[in-house]
Short mmCIF file of C-alpha atoms in Angstrom, two decimals:
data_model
loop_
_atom_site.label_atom_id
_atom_site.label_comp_id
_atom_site.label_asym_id
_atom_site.label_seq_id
_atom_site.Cartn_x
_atom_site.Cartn_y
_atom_site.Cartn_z
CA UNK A 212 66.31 113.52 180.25
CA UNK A 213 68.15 113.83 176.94
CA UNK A 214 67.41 111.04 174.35
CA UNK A 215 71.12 109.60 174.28
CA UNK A 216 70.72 108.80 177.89
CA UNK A 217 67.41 106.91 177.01
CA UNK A 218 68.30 102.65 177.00
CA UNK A 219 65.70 102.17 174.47
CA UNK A 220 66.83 105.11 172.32
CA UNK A 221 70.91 103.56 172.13
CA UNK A 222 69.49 100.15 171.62
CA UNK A 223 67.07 101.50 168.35
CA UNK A 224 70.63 103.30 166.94
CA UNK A 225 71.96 99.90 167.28
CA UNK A 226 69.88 97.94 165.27
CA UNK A 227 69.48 100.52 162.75
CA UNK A 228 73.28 100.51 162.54
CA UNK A 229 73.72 96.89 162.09
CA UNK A 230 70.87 97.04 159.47
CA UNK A 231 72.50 99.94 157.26
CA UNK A 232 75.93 97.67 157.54
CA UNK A 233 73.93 94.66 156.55
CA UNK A 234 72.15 96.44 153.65
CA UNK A 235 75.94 97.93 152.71
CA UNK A 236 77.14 94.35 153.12
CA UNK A 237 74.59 93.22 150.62
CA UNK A 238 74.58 95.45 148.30
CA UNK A 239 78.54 95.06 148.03
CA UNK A 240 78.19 91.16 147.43
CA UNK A 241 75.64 91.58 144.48
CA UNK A 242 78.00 94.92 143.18
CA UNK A 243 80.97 92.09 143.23
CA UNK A 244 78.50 89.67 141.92
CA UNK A 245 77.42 91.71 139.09
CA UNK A 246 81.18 92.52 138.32
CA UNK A 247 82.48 88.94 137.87
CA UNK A 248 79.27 88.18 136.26
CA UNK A 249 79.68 91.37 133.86
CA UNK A 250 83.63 90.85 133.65
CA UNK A 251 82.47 87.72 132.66
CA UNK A 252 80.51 88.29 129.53
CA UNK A 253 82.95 90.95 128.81
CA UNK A 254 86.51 89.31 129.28
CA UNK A 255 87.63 90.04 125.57
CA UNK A 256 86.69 93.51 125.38
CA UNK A 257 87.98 94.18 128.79
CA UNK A 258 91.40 91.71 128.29
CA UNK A 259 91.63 93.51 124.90
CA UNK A 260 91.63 96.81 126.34
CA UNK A 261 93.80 95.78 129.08
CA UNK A 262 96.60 95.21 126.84
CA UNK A 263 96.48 95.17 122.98
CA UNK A 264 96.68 97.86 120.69
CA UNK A 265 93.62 96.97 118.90
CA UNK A 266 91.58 98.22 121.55
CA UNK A 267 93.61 100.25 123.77
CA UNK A 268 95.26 103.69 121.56
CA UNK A 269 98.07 103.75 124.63
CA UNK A 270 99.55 100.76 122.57
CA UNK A 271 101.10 100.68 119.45
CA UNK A 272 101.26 98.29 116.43
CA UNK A 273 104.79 97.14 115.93
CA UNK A 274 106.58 98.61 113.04
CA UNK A 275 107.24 95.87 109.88
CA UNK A 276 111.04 95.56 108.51
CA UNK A 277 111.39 96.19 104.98
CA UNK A 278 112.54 92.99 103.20
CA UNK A 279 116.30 92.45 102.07
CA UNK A 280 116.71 93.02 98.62
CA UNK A 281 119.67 90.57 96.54
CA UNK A 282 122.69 92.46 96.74
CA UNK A 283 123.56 90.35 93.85
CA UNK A 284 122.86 92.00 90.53
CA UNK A 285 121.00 88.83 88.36
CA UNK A 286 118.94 88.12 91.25
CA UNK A 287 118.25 91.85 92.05
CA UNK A 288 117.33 91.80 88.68
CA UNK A 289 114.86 88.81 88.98
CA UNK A 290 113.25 90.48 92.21
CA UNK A 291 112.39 93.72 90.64
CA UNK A 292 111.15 92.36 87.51
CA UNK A 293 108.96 90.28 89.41
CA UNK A 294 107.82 93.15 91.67
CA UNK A 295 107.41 95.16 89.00
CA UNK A 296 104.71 92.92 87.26
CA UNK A 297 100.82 94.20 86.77
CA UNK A 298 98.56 91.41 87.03
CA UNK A 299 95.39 91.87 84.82
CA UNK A 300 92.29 92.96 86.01
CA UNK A 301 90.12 90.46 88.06
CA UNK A 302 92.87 89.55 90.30
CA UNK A 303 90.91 89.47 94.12
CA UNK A 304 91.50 92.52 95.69
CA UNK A 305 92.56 92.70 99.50
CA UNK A 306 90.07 92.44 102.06
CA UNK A 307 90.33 94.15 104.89
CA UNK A 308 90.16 92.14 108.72
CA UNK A 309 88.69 93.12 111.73
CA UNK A 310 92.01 92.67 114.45
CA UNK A 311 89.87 94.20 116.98
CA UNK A 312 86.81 91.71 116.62
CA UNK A 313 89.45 88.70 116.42
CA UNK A 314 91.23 89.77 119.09
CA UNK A 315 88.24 89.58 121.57
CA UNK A 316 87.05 86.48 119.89
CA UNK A 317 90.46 85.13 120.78
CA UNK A 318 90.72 86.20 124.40
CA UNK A 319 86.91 85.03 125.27
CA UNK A 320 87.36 81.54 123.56
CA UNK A 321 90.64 81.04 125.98
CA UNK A 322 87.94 81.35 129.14
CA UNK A 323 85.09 78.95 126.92
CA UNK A 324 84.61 75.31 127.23
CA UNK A 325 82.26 75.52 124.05
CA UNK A 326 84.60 77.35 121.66
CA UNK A 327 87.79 75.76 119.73
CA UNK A 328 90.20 78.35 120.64
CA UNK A 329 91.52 80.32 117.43
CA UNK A 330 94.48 83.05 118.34
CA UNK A 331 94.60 85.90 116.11
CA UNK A 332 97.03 84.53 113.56
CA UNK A 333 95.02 81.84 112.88
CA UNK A 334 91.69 83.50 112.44
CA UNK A 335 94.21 86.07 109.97
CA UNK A 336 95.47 83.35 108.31
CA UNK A 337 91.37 81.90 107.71
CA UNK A 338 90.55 84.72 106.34
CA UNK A 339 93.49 85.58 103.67
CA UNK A 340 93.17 82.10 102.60
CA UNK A 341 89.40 81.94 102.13
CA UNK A 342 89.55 85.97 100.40
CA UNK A 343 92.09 85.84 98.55
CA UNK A 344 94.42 82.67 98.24
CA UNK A 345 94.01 80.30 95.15
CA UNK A 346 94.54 80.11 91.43
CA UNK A 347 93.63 82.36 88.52
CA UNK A 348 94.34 81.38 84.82
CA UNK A 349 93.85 84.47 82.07
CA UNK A 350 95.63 82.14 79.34
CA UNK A 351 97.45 79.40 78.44
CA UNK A 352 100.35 78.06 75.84
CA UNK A 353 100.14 74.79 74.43
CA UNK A 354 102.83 72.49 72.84
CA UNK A 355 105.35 73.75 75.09
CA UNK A 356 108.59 72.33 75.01
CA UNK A 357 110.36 73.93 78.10
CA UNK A 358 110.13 77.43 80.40
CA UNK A 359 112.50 79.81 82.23
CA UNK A 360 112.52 80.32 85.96
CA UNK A 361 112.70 84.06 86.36
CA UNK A 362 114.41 83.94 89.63
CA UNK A 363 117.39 81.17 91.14
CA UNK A 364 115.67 78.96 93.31
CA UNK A 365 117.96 77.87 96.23
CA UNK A 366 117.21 75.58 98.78
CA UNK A 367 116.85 77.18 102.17
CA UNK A 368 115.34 74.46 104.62
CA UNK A 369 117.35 75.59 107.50
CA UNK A 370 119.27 78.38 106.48
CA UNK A 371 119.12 81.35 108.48
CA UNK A 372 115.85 82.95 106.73
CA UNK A 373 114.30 79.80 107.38
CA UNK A 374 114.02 81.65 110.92
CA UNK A 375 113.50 85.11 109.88
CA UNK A 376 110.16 86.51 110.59
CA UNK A 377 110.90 90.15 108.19
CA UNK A 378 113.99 89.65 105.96
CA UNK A 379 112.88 87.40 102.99
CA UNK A 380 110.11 88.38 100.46
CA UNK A 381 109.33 84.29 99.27
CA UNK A 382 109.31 82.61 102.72
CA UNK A 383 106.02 81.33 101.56
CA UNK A 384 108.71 79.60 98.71
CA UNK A 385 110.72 77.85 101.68
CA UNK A 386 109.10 75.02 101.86
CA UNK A 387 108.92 74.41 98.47
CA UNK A 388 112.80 73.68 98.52
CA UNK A 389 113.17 73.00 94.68
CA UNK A 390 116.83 73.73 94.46
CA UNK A 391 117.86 74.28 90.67
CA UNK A 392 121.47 74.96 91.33
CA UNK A 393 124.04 73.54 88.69
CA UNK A 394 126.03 72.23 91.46
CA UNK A 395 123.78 70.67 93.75
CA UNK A 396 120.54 70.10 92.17
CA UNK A 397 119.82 66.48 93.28
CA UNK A 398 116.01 66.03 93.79
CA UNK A 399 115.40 69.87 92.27
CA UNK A 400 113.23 71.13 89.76
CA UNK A 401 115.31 69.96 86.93
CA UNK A 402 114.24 66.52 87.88
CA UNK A 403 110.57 66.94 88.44
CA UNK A 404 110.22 68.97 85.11
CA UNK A 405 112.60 66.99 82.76
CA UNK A 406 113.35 63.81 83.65
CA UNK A 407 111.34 61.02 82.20
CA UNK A 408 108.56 59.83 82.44
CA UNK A 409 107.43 62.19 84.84
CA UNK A 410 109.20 65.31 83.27
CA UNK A 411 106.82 67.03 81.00
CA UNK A 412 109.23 68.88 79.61
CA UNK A 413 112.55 68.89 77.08
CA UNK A 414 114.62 71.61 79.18
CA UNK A 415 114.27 74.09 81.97
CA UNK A 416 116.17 77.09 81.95
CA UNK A 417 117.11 79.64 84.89
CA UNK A 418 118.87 83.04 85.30
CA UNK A 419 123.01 82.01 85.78
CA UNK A 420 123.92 84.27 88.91
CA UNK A 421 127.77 84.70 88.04
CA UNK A 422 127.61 85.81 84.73
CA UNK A 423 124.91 88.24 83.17
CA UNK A 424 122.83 87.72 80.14
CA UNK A 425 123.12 83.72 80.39
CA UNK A 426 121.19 81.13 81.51
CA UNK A 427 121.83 77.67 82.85
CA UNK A 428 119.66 75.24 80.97
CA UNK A 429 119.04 71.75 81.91
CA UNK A 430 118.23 69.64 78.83
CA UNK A 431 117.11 66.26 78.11
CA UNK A 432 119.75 63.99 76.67
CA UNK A 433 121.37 61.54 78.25
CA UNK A 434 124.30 61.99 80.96
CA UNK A 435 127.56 60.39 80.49
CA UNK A 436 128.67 62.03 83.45
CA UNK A 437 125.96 61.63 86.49
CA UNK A 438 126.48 63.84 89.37
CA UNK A 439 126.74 61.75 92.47
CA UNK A 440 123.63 60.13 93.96
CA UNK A 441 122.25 59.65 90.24
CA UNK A 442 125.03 57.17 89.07
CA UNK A 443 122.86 54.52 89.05
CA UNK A 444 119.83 56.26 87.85
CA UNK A 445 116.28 57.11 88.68
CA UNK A 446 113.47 55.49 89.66
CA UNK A 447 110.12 56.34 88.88
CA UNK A 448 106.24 54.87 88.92
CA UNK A 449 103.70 55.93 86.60
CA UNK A 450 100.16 54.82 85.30
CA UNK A 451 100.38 53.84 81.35
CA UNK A 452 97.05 52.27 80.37
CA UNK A 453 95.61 52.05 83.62
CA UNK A 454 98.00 50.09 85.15
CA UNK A 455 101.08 51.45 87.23
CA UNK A 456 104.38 50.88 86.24
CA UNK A 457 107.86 50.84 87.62
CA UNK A 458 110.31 52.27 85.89
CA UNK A 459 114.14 52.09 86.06
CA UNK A 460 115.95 55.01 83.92
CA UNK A 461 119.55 56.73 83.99
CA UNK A 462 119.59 59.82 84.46
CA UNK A 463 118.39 61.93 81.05
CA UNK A 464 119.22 65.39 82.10
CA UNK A 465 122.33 67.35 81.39
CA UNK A 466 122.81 71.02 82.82
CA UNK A 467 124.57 73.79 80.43
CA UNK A 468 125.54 77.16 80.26
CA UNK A 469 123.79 79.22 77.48
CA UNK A 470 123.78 83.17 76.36
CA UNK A 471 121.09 82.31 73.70
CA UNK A 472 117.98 81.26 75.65
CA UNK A 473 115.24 79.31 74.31
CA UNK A 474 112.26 79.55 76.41
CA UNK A 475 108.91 81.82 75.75
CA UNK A 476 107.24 81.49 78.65
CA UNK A 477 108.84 81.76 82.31
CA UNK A 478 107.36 81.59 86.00
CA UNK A 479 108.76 83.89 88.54
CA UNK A 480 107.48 84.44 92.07
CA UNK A 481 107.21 87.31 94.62
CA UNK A 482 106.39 88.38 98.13
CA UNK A 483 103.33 89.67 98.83
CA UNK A 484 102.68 92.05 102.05
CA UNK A 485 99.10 92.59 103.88
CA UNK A 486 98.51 94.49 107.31
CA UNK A 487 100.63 93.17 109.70
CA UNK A 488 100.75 89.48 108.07
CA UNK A 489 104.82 89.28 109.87
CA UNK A 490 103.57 90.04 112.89
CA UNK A 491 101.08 87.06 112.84
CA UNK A 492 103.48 84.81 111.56
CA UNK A 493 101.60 85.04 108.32
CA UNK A 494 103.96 85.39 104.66
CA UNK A 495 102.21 85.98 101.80
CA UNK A 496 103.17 85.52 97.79
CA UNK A 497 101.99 84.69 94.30
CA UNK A 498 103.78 82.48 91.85
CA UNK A 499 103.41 84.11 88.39
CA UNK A 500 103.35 82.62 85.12
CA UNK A 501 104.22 85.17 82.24
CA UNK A 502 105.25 85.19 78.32
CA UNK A 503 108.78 86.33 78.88
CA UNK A 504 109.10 89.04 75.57
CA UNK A 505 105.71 91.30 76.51
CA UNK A 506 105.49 90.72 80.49
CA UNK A 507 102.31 89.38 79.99
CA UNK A 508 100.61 87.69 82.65
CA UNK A 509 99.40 84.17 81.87
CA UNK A 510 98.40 82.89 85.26
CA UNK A 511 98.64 84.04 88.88
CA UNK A 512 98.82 81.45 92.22
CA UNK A 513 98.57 83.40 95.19
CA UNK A 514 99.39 81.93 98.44
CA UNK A 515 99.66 82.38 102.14
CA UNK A 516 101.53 79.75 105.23
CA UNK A 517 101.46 80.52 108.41
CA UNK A 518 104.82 79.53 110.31
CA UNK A 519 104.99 76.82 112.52
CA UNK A 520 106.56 77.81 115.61
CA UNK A 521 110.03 77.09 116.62
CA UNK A 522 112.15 77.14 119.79
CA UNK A 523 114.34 80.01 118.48
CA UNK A 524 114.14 83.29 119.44
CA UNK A 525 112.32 84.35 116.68
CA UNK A 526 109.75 81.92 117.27
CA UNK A 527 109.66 81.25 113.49
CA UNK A 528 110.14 78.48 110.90
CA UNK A 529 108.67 78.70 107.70
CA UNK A 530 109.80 75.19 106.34
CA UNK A 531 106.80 73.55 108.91
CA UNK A 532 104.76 75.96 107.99
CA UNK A 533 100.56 75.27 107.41
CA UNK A 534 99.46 75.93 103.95
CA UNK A 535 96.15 77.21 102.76
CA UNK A 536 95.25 73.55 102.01
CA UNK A 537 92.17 73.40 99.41
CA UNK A 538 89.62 75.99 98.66
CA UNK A 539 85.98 75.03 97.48
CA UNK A 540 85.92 78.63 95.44
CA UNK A 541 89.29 78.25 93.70
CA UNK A 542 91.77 75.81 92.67
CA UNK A 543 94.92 75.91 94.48
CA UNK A 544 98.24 75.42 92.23
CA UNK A 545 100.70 76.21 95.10
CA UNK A 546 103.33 73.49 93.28
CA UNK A 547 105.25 74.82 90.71
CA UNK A 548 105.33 71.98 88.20
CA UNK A 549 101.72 71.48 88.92
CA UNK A 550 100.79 75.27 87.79
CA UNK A 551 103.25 75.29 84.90
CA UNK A 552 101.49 71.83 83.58
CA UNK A 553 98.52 73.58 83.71
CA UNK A 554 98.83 77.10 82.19
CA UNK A 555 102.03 75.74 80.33
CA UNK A 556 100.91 72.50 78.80
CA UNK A 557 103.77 70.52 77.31
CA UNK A 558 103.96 69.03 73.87
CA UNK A 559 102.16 65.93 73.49
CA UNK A 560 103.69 62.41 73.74
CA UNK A 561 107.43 63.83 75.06
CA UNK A 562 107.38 60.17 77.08
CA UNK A 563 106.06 57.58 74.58
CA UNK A 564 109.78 56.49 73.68
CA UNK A 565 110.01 55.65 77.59
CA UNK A 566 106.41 54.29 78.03
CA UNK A 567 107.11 51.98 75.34
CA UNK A 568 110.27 49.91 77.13
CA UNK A 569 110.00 46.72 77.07
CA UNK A 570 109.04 44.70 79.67
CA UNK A 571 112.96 43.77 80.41
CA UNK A 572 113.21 47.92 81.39
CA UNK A 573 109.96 48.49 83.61
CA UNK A 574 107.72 45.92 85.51
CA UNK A 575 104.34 46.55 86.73
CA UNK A 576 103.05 46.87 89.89
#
């Protein structure tokens, strides 16, 4: 009788069969097991290679714009003198990030109930601040009177490269605002720098974009003709002897047009690029402060912001920007009149006429 025929024989095959399926079933679950467990532990390497181009060669890094250059000829001027500028030795020195390690980082924090999630731009932006951003002084001037700002500050809060991720080498200037235009300079530089009693200084100067070779220079003196909003003055509070006062002032600074220029010393700023910083939202730049007849580099603020995000295309707005904020290793001087007080340091007792009102002209606080 041939085995197949046999009862016993087709009922062995049977159980064998369901045994191998069972032992195939089995060892599928723990395969799938050991997958989601594995895919698991290895979500950012696998998401990373799945779809970024610091893991995966099939993707590319997006190209970087160049940056507009002034089509007009004094600020063209002020950009590539400013780009043009060695800093002395001892400036920090680039260091180079690890995209690929951040970029897993970022992807497995997303899937971790223990780790404060940190996208890639932010864990960019950590590092350039902590490597790089910050203050250096080489020198200072003292019994300065007044300084030049090397390029026109404008005021673009707003304006279209407010929103511009590529085009404009100082976005990290944005949000300083700081307009210094002779037409609409109302809460600008010219009133944080000269205007008593917080003005250090007797006069600012800055290049005159309509005419070459002069300057706009806004003096202290008093104005017999206030623009509007400063018709009935400024107000101002400041600590004399301990004690803060109030003070009530018109306004002491009057703008003019100049080909003889007086200042020594001048602070220019300009873009700085690093890997991919656009891409990340990142803009970097360094305010400079320099003695205006050899070039020579006084001080150096460099700074980076990271854009707050908008609900424009672009995705971009530099005036909310996040700042570096303070770093233990070196002293930020990211506002301009703060850095120029420092490396700049006015001429002593350029308030005391105005500290010294009577009581009738200030009242304490």
């Amino acid at each position: 009788m041939d085995n197949a025929t046999l009862p016993g024989f087709n009922f062995t095959l049977s159980i064998q069969s369901m045994s191998t399926e069972r032992s195939r079933s089995k060892r599928l679950r723990w395969l799938l097991f050991a997958g989601v467990v594995a895919s698991f532990f290895w979500r950012g390497h696998l998401g990373c290679m799945l779809g970024y181009p610091e893991c995966n060669p099939l993707y590319s890094v997006p190209a970087m714009p160049d940056w507009e250059v002034p089509s007009n000829r004094v600020e063209k001027a002020g950009y590539d003198a400013a780009m043009a500028l060695q800093l002395p030795e001892g400036v920090l020195e680039p260091v180079p990030f690890d995209f690929r390690g951040a970029r897993i980082k970022a992807i497995e924090s997303n899937f971790s109930a223990f780790e404060i999630h940190q996208s890639v731009a932010e864990q960019y932006f950590d590092h350039l601040c902590a490597t790089e951003a910050g203050a250096q002084i080489f020198d200072r001037a003292t019994g300065v009177d007044g300084f030049r700002l090397l390029r026109t500050p404008y005021d673009l809060i707003d304006k279209p490269v407010d929103r511009d991720r590529y085009s404009y080498d100082a976005a990290f200037r944005i949000r300083g605002g700081g307009s210094s235009e002779i037409e609409n300079w109302h809460g600008g530089w010219p009133e944080y720098l000269v205007q008593p009693v917080n003005g250090q200084y007797l006069f600012l100067e800055q290049p005159e974009t309509d005419q070459i070779n002069t300057v706009i220079r806004f003096a202290r003196g008093l104005n017999s003709n206030p623009p509007s909003g400063y018709q009935n003055g400024l107000s101002s509070n400041r600590k004399v002897d301990g004690i803060w006062r109030h003070f009530e002032l018109p306004l002491m600074v009057v703008p003019e047009r100049s080909v003889s220029p007086k200042a020594q010393y001048g602070i220019t700023w300009r873009g700085i690029r690093r890997e991919r910083d656009r891409e990340f939202a990142i803009a970097g730049g360094e305010l400079i402060v320099i003695e205006i007849a050899t070039s020579r580099v006084l001080a150096v603020n460099r700074e980076f912001v990271l854009s707050g995000r908008d609900h424009q295309r672009s995705r971009i707005w530099w005036t909310n920007a996040k700042s570096c904020g303070p770093n233990r290793k070196r002293e930020t001087l990211a506002y301009l009149p703060l850095l120029a007080e420092r490396v700049l340091v006015p001429r002593p007792g350029v308030n005391a006429p105005f500290l010294d009102l009577p009581a009738s002209s200030s009242r304490s606080h």
